[in-house]
Short mmCIF file of C-alpha atoms and ligand atoms in Angstrom, two decimals:
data_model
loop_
_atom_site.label_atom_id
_atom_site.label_comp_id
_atom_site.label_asym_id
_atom_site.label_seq_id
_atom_site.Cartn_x
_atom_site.Cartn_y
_atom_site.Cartn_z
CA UNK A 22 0.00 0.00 0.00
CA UNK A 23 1.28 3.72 -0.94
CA UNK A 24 1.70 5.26 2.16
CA UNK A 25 0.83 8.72 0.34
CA UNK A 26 -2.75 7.24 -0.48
CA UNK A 27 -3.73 7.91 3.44
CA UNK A 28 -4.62 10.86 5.72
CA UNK A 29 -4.63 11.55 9.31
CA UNK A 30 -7.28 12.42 11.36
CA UNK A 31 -5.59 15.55 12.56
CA UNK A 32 -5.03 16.36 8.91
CA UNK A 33 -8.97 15.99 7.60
CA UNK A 34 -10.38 17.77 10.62
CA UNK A 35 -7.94 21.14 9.51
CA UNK A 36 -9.17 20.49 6.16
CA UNK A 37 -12.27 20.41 6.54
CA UNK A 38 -12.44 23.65 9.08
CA UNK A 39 -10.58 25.19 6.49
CA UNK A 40 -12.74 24.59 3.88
CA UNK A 41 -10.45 22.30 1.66
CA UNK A 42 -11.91 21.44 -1.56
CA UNK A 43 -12.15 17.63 -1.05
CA UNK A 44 -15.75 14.93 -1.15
CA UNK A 45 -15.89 12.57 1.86
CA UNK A 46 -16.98 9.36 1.09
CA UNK A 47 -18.45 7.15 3.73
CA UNK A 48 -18.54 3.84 2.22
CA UNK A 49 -19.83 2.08 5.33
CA UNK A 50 -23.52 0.22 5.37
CA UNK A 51 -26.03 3.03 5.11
CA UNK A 52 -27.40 1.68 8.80
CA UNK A 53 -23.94 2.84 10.33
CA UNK A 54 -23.61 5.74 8.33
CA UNK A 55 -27.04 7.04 9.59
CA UNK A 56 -26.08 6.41 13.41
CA UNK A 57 -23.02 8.07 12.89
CA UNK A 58 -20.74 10.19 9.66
CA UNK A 59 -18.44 13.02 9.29
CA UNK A 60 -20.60 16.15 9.21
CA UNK A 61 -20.60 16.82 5.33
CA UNK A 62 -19.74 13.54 3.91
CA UNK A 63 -21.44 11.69 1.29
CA UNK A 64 -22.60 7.99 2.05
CA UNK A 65 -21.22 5.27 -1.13
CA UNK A 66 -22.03 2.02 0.42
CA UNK A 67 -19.18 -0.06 -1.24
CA UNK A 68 -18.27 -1.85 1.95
CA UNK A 69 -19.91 -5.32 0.96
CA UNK A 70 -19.61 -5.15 -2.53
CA UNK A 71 -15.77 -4.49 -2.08
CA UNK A 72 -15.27 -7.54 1.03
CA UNK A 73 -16.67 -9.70 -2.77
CA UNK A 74 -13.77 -8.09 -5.23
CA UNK A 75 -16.42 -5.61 -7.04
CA UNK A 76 -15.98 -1.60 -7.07
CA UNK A 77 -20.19 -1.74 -6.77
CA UNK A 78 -21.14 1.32 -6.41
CA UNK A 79 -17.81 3.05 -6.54
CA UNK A 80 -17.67 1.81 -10.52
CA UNK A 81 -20.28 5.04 -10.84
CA UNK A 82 -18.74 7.40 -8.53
CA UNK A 83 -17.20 10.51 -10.04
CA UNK A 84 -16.41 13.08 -7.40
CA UNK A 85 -17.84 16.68 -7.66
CA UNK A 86 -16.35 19.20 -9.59
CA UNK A 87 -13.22 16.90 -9.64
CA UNK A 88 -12.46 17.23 -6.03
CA UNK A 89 -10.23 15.17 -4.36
CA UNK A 90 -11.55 12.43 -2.20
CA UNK A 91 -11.03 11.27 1.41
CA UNK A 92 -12.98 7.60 1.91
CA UNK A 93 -13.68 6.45 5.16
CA UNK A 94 -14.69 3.27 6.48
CA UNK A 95 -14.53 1.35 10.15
CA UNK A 96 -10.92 0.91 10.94
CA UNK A 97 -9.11 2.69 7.66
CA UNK A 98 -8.62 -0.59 5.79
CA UNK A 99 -11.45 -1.37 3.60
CA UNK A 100 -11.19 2.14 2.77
CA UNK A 101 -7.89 1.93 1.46
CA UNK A 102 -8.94 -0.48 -1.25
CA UNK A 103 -11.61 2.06 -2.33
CA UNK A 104 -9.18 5.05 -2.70
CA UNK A 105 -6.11 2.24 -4.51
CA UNK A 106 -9.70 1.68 -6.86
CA UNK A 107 -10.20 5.14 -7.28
CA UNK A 108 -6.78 6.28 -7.95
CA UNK A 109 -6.79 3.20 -10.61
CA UNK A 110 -9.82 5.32 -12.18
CA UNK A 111 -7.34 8.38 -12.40
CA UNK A 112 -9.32 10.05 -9.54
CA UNK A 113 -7.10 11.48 -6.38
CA UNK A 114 -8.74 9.72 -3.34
CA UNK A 115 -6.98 9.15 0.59
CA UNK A 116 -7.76 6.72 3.23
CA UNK A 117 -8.42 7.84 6.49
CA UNK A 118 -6.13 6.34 8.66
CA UNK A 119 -7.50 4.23 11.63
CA UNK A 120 -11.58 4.82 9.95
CA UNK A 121 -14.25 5.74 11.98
CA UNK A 122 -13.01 4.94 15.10
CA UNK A 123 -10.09 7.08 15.11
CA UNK A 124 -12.32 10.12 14.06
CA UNK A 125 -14.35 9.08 17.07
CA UNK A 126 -11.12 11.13 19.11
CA UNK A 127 -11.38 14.74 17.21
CA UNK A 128 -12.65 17.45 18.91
CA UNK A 129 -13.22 21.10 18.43
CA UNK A 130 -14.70 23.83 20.65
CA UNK A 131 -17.08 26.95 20.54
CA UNK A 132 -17.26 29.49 22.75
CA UNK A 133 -20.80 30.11 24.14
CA UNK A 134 -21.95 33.92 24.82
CA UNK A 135 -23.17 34.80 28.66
CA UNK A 136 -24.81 38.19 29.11
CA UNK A 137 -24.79 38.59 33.12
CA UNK A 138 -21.96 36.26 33.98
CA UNK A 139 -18.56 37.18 33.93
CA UNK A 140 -17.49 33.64 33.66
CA UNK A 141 -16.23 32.16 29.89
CA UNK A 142 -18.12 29.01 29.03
CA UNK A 143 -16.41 26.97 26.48
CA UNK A 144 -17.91 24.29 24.68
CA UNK A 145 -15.77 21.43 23.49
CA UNK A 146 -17.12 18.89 20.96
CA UNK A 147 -16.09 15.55 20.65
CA UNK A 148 -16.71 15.80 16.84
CA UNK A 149 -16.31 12.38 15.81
CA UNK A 150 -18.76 11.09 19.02
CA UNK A 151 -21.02 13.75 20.34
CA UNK A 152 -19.74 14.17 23.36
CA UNK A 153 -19.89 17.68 25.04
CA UNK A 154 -17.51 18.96 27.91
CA UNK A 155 -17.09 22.45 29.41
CA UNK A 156 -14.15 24.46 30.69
CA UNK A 157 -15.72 27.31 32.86
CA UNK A 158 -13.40 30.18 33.63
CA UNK A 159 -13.16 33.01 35.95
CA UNK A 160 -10.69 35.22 37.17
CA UNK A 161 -7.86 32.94 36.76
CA UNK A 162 -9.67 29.93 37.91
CA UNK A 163 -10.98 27.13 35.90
CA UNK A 164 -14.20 24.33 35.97
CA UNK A 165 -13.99 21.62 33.78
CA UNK A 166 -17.27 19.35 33.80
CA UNK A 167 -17.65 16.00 31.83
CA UNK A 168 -14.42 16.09 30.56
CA UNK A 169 -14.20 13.73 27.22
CA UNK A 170 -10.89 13.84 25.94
CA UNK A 171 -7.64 13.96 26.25
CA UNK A 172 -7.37 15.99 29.63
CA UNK A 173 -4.31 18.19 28.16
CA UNK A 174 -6.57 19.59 25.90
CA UNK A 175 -8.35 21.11 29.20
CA UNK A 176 -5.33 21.66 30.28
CA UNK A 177 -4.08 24.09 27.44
CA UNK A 178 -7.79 25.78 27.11
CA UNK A 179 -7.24 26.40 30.61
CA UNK A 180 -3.53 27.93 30.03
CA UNK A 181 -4.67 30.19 27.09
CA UNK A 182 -7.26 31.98 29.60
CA UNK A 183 -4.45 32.53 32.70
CA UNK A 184 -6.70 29.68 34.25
CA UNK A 185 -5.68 26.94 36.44
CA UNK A 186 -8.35 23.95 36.81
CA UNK A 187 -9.27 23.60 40.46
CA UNK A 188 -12.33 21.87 40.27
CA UNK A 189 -13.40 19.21 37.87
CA UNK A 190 -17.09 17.70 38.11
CA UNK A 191 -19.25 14.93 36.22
CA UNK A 192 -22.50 14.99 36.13
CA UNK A 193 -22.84 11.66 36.68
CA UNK A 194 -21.34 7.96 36.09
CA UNK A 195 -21.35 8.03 32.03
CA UNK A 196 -22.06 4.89 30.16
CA UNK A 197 -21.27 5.78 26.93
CA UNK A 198 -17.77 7.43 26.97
CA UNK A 199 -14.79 6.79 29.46
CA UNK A 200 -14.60 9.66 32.52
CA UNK A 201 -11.06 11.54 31.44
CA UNK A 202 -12.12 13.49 35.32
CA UNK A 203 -9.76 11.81 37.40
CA UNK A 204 -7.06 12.11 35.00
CA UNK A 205 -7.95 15.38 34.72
CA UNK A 206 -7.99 16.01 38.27
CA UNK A 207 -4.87 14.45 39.20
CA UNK A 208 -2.49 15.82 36.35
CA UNK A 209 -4.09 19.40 37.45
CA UNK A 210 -4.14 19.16 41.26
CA UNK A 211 -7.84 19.76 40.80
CA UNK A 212 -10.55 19.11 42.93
CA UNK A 213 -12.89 16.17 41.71
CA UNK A 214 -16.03 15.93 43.02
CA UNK A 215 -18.80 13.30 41.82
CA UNK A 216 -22.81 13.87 43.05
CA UNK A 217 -23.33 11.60 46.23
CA UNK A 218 -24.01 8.12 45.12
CA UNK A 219 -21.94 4.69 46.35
CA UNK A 220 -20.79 3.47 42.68
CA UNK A 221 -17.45 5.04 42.56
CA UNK A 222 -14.93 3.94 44.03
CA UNK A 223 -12.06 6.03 44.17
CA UNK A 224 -11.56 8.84 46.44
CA UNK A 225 -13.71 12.18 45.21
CA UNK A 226 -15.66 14.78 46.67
CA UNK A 227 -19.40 13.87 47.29
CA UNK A 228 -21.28 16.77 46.29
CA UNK A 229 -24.72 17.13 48.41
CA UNK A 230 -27.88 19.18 46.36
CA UNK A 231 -28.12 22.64 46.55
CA UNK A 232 -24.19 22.74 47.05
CA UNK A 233 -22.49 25.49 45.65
CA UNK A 234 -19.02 25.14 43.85
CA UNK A 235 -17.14 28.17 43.96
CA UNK A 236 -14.53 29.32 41.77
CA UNK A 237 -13.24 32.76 40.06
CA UNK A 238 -15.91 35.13 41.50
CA UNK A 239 -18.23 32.72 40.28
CA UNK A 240 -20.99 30.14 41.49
CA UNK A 241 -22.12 26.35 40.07
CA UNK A 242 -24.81 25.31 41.44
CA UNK A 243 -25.60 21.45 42.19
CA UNK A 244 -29.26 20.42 42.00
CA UNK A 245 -30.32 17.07 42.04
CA UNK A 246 -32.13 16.02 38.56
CA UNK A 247 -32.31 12.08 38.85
CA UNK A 248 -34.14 9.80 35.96
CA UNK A 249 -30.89 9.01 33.80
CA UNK A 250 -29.00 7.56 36.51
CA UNK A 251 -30.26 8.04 40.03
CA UNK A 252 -27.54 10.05 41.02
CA UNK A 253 -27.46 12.39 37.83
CA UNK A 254 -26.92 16.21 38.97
CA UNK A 255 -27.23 19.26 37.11
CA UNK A 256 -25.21 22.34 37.40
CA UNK A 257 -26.74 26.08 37.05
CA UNK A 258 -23.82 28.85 36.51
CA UNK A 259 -24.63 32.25 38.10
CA UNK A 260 -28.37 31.76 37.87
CA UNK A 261 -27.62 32.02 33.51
CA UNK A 262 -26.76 28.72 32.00
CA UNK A 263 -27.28 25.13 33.02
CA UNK A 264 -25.13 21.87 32.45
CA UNK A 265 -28.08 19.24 32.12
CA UNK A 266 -25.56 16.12 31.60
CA UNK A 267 -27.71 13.91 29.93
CA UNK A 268 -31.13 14.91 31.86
CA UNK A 269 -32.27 17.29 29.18
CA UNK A 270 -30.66 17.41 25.34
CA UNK A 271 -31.30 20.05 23.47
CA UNK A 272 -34.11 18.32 21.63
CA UNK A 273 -35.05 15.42 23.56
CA UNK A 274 -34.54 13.80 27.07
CA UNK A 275 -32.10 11.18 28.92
CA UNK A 276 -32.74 7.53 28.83
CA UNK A 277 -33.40 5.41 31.88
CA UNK A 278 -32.58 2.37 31.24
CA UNK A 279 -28.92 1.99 31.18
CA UNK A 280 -27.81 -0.90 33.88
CA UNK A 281 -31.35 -1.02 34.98
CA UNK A 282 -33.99 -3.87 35.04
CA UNK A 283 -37.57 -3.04 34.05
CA UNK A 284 -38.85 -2.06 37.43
CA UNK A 285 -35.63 0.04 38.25
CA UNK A 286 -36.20 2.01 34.24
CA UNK A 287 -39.52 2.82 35.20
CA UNK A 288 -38.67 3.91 38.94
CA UNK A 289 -36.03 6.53 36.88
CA UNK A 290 -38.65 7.05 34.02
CA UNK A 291 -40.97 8.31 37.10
CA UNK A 292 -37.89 10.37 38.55
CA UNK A 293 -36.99 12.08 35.50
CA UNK A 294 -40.75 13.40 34.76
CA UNK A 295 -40.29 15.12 38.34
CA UNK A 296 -37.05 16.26 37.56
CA UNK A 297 -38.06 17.63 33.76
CA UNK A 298 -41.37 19.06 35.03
CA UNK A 299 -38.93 20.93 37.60
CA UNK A 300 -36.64 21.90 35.30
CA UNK A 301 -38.94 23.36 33.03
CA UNK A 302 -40.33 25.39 35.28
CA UNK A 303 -37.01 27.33 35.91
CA UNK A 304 -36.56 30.66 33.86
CA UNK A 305 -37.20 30.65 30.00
CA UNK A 306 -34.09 32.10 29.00
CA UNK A 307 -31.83 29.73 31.19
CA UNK A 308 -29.38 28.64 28.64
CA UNK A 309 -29.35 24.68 28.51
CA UNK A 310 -25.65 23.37 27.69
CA UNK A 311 -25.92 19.31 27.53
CA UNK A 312 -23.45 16.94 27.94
CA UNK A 313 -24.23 15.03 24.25
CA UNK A 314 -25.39 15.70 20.93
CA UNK A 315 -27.14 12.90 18.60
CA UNK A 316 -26.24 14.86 15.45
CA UNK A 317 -22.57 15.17 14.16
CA UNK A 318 -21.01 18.32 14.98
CA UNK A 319 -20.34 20.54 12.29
CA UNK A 320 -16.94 23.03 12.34
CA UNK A 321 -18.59 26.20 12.63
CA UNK A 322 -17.66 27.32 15.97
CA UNK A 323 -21.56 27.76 16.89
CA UNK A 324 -22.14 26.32 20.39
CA UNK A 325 -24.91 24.01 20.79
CA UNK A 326 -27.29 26.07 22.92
CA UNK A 327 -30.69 27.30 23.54
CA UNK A 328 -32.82 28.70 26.28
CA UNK A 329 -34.87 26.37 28.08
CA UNK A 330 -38.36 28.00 26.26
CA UNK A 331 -37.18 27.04 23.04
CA UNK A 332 -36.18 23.06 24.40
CA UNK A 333 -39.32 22.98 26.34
CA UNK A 334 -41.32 24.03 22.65
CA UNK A 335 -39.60 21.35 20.53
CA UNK A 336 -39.88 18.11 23.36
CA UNK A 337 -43.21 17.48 23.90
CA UNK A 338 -42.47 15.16 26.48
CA UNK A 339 -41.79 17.79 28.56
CA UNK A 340 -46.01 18.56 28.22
CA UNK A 341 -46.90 14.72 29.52
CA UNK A 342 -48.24 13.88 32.42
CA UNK A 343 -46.22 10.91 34.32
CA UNK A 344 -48.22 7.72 33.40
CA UNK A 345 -47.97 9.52 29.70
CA UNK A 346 -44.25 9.99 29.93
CA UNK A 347 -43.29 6.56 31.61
CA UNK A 348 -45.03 4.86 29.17
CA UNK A 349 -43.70 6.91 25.88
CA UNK A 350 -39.86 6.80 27.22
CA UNK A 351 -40.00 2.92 28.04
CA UNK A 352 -42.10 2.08 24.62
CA UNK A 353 -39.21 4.04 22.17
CA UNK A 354 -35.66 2.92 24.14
CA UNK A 355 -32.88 2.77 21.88
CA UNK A 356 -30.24 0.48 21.18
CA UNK A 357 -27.76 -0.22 24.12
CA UNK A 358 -24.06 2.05 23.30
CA UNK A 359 -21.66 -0.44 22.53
CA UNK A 360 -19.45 -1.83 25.47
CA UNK A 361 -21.40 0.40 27.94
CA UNK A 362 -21.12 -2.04 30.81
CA UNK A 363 -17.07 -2.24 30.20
CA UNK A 364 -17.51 1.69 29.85
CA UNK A 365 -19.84 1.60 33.06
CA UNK A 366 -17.37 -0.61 35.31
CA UNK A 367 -14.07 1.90 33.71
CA UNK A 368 -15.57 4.58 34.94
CA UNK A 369 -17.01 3.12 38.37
CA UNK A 370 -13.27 1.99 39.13
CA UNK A 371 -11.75 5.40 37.33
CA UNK A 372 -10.01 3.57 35.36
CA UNK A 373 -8.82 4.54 32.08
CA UNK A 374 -8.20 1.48 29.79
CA UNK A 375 -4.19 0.94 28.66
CA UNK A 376 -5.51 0.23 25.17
CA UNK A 377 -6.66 2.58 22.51
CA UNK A 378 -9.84 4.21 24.31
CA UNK A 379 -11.02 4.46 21.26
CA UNK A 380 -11.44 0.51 21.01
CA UNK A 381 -14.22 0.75 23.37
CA UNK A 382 -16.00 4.40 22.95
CA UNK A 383 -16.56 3.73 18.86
CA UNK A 384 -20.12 4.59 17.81
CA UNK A 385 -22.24 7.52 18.22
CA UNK A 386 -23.89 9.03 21.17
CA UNK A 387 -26.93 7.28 22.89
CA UNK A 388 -27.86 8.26 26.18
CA UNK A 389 -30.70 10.23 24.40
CA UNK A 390 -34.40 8.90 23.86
FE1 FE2 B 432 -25.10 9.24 30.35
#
C-alpha cells in the first residue's frame, strides 16, 4: 500500500475547518452511516460489494467538480482499497487512517456567549462522538465538567485563559464514553467531586444538592435532577446557563434504562418526569448546555445552545403527564451504546483502559431517547 494514499485524522479535521476542496466518502452500510458520519460527507455504500472483489457502487462514482476524495470506512482498511480503486480510475482519493473509530477522538470547541456572567463558558465537541464537555473560567480559575478527551486539551484551554483547573465535576457515572475526570484532576491538582451516590470507588468529593461550587468570582450550582442515573446532577452557573448532563438534550430527554432492570427504568422514568417538570419550570431564558449531541457536529464554531423556552417548545415530552411519559420513554428505548457495561465498570473503578480508548468508545452518542 502507498503510504501517500492515506490521511490523518488531525489532517482531515484542519481540512475540513478550512474549507479544503475535497468529497468525503463514507462507504460504510447506510445503517452505520445514519447512526453516525463526518458532518458533510457523502454515504457510497461499497463496503460489501468491495469484502466480494467488485468496485459496486464506486464503478459510478465521479467526485464533484473533480475534487479530491477522502474515503472512510470502520478501521481505515477497507477504505484503502476504495481510494487504490479510485486512484486506478485516475481520480485522487486518501484513506483515512485508523476509519471511523479514530475520528471518534477529534474534537473542536465553541465558545458560548453569557450576558450577566462574567465567567467564559467553552464548549468542546467531541466531533467524531457527540460528546460535550465544558471548561468554565473566571478570574484565573478554571471548571472543567464531563471532561471527554484527552485531559491536556483542558489543560491548554485552561492555560490560554491565565486559568488553572481547580475543580473538575461529572455529572454523573457516564455509560457511553470513558470519565477523562480523574485524569484530569490528578495531572491538574484539581478538585474532583462526583454527586453523592456509592458506585465510585475512588476517592472524590461527594457533592450534596443545593451545594455550591465556587470558583473565580463565580458560582455552580448542584441540583439534584435524577431519571438518567439516580444520582445524575445538574449544574446552574450564576443563575444564567445550566449543564443538564444527559437529563435534558437540546431536543429530547435522557434515557433510563442503562444498567437497569424493568422495574428500576420505570422507577427513573418516574424520577426524571419530576425532575423535567422541575426543570422546566425554571426561567425561559436559562441557557441549557448538555453533555451530548445525537447529530454530528459541524466546524462552525456555533455552540450548541438554547434557552430552556425554546427546548421545552420542541420536546413534547416535557407537556406529559407521568403515566404519559413513563409509558412513551420505556415504549421508544434505543439500542444499548456499545461496550457500555465495560464503559460503566471503567468509569465506576476510574479507570482509564491501557488500550486505545477508542477501542471501546466507537459509535455515536446514545444516552438520548
Ligand atoms: Fe449518560
Amino acid at each position: 500500500m502507498n503510504h501517500k494514499l492515506e490521511i490523518d485524522t488531525p489532517t482531515l479535521q484542519a481540512w475540513l475547518e478550512n474549507g479544503h476542496s475535497i468529497e468525503v466518502i463514507d462507504i460504510r452500510p447506510r445503517v452505520d452511516y445514519e447512526a453516525w458520519h463526518i458532518p458533510g460527507s457523502l454515504n457510497v455504500d461499497a463496503y460489501r460489494a468491495i469484502y466480494a472483489h467488485s468496485p459496486g457502487p464506486l464503478a459510478d462514482y465521479h467526485p464533484q467538480d473533480g475534487k479530491q476524495v477522502v474515503a472512510v470506512c470502520y478501521v481505515g482498511q477497507t477504505s484503502k482499497i476504495a481510494a487504490q480503486y479510485l486512484a486506478s480510475r485516475g481520480i485522487e482519493a486518501l484513506s483515512l487512517t485508523g476509519g471511523m473509530q479514530a475520528w471518534s477522538l477529534t474534537w473542536n470547541t465553541a465558545e458560548v456567549p453569557l450576558a450577566q456572567s462574567k465567567a467564559e463558558i467553552v464548549q468542546v465537541r467531541r466531533t467524531g462522538k457527540g460528546c460535550l464537555s465544558y471548561l468554565v473560567a473566571a478570574d484565573r480559575e478554571a471548571v472543567v465538567i464531563d471532561p471527554s478527551v484527552d485531559p491536556q486539551v483542558y489543560l491548554d484551554l485552561a492555560a490560554q485563559r491565565g486559568c488553572s483547573i481547580v475543580k473538575v465535576l461529572d455529572t454523573h457515572i457516564h455509560a457511553d464514553h470513558l470519565s477523562r475526570s480523574r485524569a484530569l484532576a490528578e495531572l491538574s491538582g484539581a478538585a474532583h467531586y462526583l454527586p453523592k451516590q456509592d458506585r465510585a470507588h475512588f476517592r472524590h468529593q461527594a457533592l450534596e444538592p443545593g451545594q455550591a461550587i465556587a470558583f473565580g468570582g463565580s458560582q455552580l450550582e448542584a441540583i439534584h435532577t435524577p431519571g438518567h442515573t439516580f444520582e445524575s446532577m445538574s449544574f446552574v452557573l450564576d443563575g444564567e446557563a445550566l449543564f443538564s448532563g444527559d437529563t435534558l438534550f437540546l431536543d429530547s430527554v435522557g434515557r433510563p434504562d442503562l444498567k437497569a432492570s424493568r422495574e428500576e427504568s420505570e422507577a427513573r422514568a418516574r424520577a426524571l418526569h419530576h425532575t423535567l417538570q422541575n426543570l422546566a419550570s425554571m426561567r425561559p431564558d436559562l441557557i441549557i448546555l448538555p453533555c451530548h449531541t445525537s447529530q454530528p457536529v459541524p466546524f462552525d464554531q456555533v455552540p450548541l445552545m438554547s434557552p430552556l423556552e425554546t427546548v421545552a417548545d420542541k420536546v413534547e415530552a416535557l407537556r406529559y403527564d407521568q403515566d404519559q411519559f413513563v409509558s412513551w420513554i420505556l415504549d421508544r428505548i434505543p439500542a444499548n451504546p456499545p461496550n457500555y457495561e465495560k464503559i460503566v465498570q471503567l468509569n465506576e473503578e476510574g479507570v482509564l483502559p491501557a488500550l486505545d480508548p477508542t477501542l471501546l468508545e466507537a459509535g455515536g452518542n446514545m444516552c438520548a431517547v
